[in-house]
Short mmCIF file of C-alpha atoms in Angstrom, two decimals:
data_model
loop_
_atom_site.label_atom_id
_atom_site.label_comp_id
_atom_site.label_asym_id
_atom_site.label_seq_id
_atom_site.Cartn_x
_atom_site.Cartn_y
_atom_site.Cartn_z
CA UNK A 28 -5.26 -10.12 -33.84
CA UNK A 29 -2.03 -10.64 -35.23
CA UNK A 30 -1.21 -14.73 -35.85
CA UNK A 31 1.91 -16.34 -34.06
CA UNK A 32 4.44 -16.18 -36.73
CA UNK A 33 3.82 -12.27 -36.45
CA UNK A 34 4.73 -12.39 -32.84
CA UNK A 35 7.42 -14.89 -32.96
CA UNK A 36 11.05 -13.20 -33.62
CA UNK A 37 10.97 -14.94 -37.02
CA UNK A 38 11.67 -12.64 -40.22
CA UNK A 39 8.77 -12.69 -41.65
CA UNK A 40 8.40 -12.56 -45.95
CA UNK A 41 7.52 -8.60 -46.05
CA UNK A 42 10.49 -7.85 -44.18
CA UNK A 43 12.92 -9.94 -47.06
CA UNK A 44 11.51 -8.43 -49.56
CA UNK A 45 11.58 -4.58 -47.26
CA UNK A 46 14.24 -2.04 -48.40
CA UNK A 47 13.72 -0.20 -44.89
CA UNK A 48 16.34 0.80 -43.39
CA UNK A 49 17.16 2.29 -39.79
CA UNK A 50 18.57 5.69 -38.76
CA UNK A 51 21.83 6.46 -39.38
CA UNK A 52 22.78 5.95 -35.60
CA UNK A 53 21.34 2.60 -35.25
CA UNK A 54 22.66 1.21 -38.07
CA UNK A 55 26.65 2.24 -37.14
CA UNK A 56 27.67 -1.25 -36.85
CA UNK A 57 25.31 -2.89 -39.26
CA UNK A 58 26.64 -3.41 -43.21
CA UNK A 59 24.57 -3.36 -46.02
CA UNK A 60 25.73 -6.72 -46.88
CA UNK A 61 23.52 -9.93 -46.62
CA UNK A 62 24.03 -13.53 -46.22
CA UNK A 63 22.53 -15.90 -48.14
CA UNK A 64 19.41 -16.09 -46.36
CA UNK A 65 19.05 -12.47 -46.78
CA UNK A 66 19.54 -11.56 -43.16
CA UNK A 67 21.73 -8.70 -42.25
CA UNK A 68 25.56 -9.68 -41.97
CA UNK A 69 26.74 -8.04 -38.16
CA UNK A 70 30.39 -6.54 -38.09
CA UNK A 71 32.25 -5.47 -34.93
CA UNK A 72 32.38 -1.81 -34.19
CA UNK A 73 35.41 -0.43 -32.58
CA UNK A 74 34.52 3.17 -31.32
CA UNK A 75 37.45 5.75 -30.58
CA UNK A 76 38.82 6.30 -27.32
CA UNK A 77 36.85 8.76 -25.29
CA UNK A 78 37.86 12.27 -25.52
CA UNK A 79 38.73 13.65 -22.36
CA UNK A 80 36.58 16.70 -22.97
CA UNK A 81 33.96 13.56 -23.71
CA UNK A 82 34.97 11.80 -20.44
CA UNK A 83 34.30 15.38 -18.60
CA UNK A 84 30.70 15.82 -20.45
CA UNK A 85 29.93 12.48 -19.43
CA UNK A 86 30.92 13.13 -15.39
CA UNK A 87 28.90 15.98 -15.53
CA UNK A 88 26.01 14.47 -16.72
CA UNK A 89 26.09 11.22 -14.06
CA UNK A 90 26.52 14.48 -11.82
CA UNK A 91 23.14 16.00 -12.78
CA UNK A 92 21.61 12.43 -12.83
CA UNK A 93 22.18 12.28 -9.41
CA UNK A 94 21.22 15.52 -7.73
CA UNK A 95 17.78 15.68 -10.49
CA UNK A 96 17.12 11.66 -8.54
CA UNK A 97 17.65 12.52 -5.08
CA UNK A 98 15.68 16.13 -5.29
CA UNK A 99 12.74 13.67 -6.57
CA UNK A 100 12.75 11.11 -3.19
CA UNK A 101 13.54 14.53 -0.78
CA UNK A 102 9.85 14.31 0.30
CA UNK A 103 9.05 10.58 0.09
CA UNK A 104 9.76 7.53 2.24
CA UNK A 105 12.99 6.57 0.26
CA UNK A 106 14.52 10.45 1.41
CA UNK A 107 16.94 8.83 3.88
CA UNK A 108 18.25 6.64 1.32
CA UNK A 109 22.00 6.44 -0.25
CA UNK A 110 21.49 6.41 -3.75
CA UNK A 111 23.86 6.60 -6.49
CA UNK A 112 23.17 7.10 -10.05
CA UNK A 113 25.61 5.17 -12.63
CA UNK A 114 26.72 5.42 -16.11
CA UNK A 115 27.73 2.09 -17.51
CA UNK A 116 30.47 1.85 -19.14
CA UNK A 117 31.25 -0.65 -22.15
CA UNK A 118 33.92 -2.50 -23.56
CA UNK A 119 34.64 -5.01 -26.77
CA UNK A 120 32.76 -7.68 -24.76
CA UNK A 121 29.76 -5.88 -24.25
CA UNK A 122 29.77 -4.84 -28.21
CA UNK A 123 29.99 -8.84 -28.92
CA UNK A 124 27.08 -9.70 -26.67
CA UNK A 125 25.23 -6.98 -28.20
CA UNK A 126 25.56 -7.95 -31.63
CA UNK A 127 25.33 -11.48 -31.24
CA UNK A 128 21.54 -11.07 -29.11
CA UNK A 129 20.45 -8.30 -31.64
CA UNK A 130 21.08 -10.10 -34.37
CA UNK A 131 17.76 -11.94 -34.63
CA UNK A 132 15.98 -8.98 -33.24
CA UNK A 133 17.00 -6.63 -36.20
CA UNK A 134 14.77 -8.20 -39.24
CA UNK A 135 11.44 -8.13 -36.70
CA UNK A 136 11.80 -4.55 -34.96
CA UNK A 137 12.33 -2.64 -38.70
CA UNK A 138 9.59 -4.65 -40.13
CA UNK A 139 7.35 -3.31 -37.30
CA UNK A 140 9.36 -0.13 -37.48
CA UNK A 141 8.36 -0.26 -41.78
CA UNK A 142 4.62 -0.67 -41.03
CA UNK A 143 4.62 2.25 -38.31
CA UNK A 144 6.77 5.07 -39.40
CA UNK A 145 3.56 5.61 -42.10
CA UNK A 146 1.53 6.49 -39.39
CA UNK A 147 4.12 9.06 -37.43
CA UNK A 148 4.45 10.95 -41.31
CA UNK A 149 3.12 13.88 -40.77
CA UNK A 150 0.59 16.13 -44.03
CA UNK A 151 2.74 18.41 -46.00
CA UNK A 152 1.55 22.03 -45.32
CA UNK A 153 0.30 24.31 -47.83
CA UNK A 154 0.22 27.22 -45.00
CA UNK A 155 2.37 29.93 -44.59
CA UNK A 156 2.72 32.59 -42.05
CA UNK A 157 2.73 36.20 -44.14
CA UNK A 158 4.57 39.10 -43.44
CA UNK A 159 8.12 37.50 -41.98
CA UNK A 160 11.51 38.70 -42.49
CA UNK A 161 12.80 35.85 -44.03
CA UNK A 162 11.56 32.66 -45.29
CA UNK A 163 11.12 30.60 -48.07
CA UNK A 164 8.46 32.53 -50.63
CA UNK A 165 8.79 36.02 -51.63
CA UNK A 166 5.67 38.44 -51.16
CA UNK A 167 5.61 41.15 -53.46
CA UNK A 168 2.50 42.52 -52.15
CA UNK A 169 4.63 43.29 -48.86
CA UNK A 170 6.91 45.94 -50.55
CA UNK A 171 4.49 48.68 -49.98
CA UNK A 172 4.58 48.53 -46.94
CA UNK A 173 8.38 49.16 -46.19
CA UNK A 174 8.44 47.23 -43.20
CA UNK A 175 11.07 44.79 -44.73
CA UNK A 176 9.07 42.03 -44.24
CA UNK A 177 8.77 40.57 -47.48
CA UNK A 178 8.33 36.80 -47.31
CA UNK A 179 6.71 33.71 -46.08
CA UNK A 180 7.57 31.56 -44.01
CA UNK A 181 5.12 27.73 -44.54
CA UNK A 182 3.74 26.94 -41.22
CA UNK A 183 5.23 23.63 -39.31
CA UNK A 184 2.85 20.64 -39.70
CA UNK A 185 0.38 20.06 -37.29
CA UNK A 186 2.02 17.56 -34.51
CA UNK A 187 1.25 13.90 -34.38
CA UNK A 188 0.22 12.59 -30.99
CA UNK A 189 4.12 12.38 -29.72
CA UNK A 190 5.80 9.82 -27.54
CA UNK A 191 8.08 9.44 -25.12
CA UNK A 192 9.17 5.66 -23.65
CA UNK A 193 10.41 5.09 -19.90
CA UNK A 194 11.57 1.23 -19.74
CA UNK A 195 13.15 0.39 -16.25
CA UNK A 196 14.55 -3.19 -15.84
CA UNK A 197 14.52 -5.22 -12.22
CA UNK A 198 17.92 -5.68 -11.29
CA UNK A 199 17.73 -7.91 -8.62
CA UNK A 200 19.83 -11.40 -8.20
CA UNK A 201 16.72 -13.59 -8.94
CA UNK A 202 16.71 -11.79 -12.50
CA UNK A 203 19.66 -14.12 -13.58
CA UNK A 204 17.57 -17.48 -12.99
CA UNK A 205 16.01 -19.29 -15.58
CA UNK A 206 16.97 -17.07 -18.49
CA UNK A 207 14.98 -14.18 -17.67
CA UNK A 208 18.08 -12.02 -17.72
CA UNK A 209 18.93 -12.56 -21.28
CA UNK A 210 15.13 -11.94 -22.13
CA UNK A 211 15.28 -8.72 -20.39
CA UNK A 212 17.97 -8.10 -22.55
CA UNK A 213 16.49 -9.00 -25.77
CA UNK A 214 14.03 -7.18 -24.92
CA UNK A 215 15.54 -3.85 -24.62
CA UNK A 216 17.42 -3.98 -27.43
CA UNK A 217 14.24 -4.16 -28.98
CA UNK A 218 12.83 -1.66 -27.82
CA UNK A 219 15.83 0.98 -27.88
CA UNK A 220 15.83 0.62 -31.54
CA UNK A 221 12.59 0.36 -32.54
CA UNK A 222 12.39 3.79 -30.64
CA UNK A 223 15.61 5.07 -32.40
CA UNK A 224 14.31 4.16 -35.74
CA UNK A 225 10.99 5.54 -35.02
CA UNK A 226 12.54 9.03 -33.82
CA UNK A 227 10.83 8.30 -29.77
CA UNK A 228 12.80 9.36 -27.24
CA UNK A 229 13.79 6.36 -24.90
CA UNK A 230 14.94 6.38 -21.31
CA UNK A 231 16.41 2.87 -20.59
CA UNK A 232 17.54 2.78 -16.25
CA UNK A 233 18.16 -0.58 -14.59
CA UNK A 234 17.88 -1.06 -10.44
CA UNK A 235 19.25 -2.77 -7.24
CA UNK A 236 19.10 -2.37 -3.82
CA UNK A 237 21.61 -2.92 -0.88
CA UNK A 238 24.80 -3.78 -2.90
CA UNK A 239 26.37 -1.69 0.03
CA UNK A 240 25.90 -0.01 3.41
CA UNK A 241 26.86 3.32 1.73
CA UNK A 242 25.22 2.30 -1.69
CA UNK A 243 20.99 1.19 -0.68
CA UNK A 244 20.13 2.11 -3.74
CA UNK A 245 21.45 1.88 -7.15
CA UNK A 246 20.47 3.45 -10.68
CA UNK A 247 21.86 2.65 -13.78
CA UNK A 248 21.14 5.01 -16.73
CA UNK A 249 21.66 3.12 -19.60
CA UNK A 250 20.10 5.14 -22.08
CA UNK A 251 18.73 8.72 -21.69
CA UNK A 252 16.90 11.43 -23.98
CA UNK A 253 18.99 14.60 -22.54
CA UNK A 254 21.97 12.75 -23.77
CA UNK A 255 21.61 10.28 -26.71
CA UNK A 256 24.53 7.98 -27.51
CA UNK A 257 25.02 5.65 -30.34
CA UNK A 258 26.77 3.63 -27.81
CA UNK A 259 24.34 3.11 -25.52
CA UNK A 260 23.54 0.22 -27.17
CA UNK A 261 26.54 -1.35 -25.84
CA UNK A 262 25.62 -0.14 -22.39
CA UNK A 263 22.37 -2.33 -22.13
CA UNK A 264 25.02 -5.30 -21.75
CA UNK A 265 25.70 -4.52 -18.59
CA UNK A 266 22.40 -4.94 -17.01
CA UNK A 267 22.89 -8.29 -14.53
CA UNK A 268 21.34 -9.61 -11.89
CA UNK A 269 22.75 -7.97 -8.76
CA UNK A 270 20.75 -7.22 -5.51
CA UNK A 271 17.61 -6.65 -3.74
CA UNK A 272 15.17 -4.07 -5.71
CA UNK A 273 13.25 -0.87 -4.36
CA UNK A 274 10.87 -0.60 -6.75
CA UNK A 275 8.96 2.16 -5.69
CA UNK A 276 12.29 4.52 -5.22
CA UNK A 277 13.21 3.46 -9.64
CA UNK A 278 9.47 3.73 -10.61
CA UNK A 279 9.63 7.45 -8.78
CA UNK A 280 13.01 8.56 -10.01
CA UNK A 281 11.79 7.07 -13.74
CA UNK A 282 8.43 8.75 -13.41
CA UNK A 283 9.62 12.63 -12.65
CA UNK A 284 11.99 12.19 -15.37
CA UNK A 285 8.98 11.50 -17.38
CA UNK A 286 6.36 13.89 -16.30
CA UNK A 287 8.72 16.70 -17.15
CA UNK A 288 8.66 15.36 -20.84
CA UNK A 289 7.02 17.76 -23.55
CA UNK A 290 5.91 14.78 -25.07
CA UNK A 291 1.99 14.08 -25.29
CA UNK A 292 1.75 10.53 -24.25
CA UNK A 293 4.45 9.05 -21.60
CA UNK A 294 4.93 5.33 -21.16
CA UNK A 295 6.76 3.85 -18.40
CA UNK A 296 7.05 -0.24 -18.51
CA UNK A 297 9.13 -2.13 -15.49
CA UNK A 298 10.11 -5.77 -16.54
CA UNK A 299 10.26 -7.31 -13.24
CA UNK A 300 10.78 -11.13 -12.02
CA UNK A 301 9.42 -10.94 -8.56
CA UNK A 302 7.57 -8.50 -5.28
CA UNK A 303 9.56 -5.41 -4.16
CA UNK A 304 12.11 -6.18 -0.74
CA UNK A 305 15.25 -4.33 0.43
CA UNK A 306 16.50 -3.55 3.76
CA UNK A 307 15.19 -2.43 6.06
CA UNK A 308 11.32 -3.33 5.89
CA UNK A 309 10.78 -2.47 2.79
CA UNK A 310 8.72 -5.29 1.89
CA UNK A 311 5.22 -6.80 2.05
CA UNK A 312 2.72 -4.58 2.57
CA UNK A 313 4.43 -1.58 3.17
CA UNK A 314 6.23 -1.75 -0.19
CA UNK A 315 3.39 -2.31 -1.98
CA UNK A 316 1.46 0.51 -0.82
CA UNK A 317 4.69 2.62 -1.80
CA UNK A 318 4.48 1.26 -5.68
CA UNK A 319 0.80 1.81 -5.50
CA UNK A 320 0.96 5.58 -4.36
CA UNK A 321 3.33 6.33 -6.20
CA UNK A 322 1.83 4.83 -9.41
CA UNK A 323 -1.59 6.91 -8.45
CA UNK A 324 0.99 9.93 -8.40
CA UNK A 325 2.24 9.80 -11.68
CA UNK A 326 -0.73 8.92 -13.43
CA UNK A 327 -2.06 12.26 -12.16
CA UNK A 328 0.48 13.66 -13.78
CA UNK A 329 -0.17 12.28 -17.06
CA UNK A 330 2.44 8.21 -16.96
CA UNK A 331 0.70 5.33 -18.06
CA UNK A 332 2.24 2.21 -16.25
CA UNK A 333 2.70 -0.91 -17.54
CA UNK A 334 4.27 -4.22 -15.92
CA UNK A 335 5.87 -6.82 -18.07
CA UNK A 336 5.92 -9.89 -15.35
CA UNK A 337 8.67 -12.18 -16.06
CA UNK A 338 9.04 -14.42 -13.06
CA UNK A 339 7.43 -16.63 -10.61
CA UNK A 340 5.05 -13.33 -8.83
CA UNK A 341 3.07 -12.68 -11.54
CA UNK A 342 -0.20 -12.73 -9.59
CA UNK A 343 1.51 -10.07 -7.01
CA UNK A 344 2.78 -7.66 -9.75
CA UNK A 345 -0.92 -7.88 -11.34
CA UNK A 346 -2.19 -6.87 -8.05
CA UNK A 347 0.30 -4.20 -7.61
CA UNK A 348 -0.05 -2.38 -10.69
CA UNK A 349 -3.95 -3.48 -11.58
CA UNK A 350 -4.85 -5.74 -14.44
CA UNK A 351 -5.61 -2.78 -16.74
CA UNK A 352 -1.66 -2.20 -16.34
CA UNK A 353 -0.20 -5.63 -16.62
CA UNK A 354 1.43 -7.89 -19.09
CA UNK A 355 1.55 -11.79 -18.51
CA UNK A 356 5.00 -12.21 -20.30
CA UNK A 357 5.04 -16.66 -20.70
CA UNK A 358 7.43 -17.15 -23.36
CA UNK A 359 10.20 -15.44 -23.20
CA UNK A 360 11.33 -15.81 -26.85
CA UNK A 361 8.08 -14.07 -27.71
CA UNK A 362 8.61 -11.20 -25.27
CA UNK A 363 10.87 -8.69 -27.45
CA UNK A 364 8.42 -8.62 -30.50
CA UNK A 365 5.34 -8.56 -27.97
CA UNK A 366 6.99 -5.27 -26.09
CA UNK A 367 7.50 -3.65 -29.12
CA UNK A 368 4.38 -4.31 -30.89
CA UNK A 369 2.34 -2.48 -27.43
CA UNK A 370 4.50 0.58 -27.69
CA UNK A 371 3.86 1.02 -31.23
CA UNK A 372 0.29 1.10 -30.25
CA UNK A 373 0.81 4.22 -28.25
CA UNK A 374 1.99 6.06 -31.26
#
């Protein structure tokens, strides 16, 4: 078992002395300089102006966001539901918050990042498929046989165990009491680049119920793998505390998403505060047997669940989701390396 210092978001002395560096794309607003401590100096980034051809891309896609979640709840007890799926937006305020919460984050997700990427390299091939029309080795063997298909092609490696990571975060208005908000938000920026450095496809959607009589239920997709954006970084800032929550309705909508996933192993972690409860009734009992179904449904189809508890109801949520499934999250500053250390474990 790892010691404390490994847990706490400390840079630790591997990662001064670590060359690593991130992707491209999650290192846009990061220089190569360094203070004096060695720690990453943090400049502001000031994307264009959307494009309105971008502006259209990005309507279209909220568009099929929305009809792809309310096809999934058509034949479940959340069918009569308003829903609406969002696409944050972001502004200069949101790239400040983000840079000044992920800048102690940084040194401790690439030095996990550093000791994991080893294990996602994949053996060089020494096969090749004969007898191709083009590739990358000659066959002079193949000329007699006038076919015109004269070379090589070597084979793709054989496929590590691949991953794909579903994080949904409890919206609701108890979410911005006793800094659980700002952990939540630590804690996906954590794991959004730990996945972007590590090449895993991440789907990041917050949730709230009953903002409105015409709005019971509200999405947020922060972050999605049909449409990666080096600014959705900046969207993560806008996840608040809001509403009521339907948690069965996000952890269905997050969960078909998922199951449709090529990817081998499929990982779908809510950070929640507190029990499920919108209007009308959904609460108690009756909610709970909702989560659990629906769990049980997804599982079948190949989701593992996991429940990082944040608040006060940590004893419900373990019931709700089983033990097996649940993470007792008591220190908060501890919770971003913690998340990210268990999804590297799926990898």
């Amino acid at each position: 078992m790892e010691d404390e210092k490994a847990v706490a978001l400390k840079k630790s002395a591997d990662s001064e002395k670590s060359s690593f560096r991130g992707s491209d794309e999650s290192t846009d607003m990061r220089s190569t300089d360094t203070g004096e401590t060695g720690t990453p100096q943090y400049h502001q980034a000031n994307p264009k102006p959307m494009s309105e051809n971008a502006k259209q891309k990005e309507r279209d896609f909220r568009k099929k966001l929305n009809q792809a979640a309310r096809k999934t709840v058509s034949d479940s007890i959340h069918e009569k539901v308003k829903l609406i799926v969002h696409r944050p937006d972001y502004d200069q305020e949101a790239q400040t918050e983000y840079v000044a919460l992920s800048k102690e984050l940084m040194p401790i997700v690439q030095e996990i990042a550093r000791k994991t990427l080893p294990l996602l390299e994949h053996e060089t091939s020494s096969d090749f498929e004969r007898n191709r029309y083009y590739g990358s080795k000659f066959q002079a063997d193949g000329i007699a046989y006038r076919d015109f298909r004269y070379f090589a092609k070597k084979r793709p490696p054989s496929e590590s165990p691949s991953l794909v990571v579903g994080l949904r975060v409890d919206e609701s208005a108890s979410m911005s009491a006793f800094g659980r908000l700002e952990a939540a938000k630590r804690a996906v920026i954590a794991v959004y680049e730990f996945c972007k450095i590590c090449n895993i496809p991440i789907l990041i959607y917050g949730d709230t119920a009953d903002v409105s009589k015409m709005e019971q239920m509200s999405i947020f997709a922060y972050a999605d793998f049909d449409k990666p954006d080096a600014n959705d970084r900046f969207r993560l800032m806008r996840i608040r505390g809001r509403s009521n929550n339907r948690d069965g309705m996000a952890l269905r909508i997050m969960g078909e998403r998922l199951a449709v996933s090529p990817r081998q192993t499929k990982l779908l972690i809510s950070i929640s505060d507190g029990q499920p409860k919108a209007m009308d009734d959904y609460t108690g009992d009756y909610a709970i047997a909702d989560m659990q179904q629906t769990i049980e449904e997804y599982e079948r189809k190949g989701i593992a669940f996991l429940a990082a508890a944040i608040g006060q109801d940590k004893e419900v949520i373990s019931d709700i989701y089983g033990h097996e499934r649940f993470l007792d999250i008591t220190n908060l500053r501890e919770f971003p390396a913690k998340l990210v250390r268990i999804i590297a474990r799926y990898l």
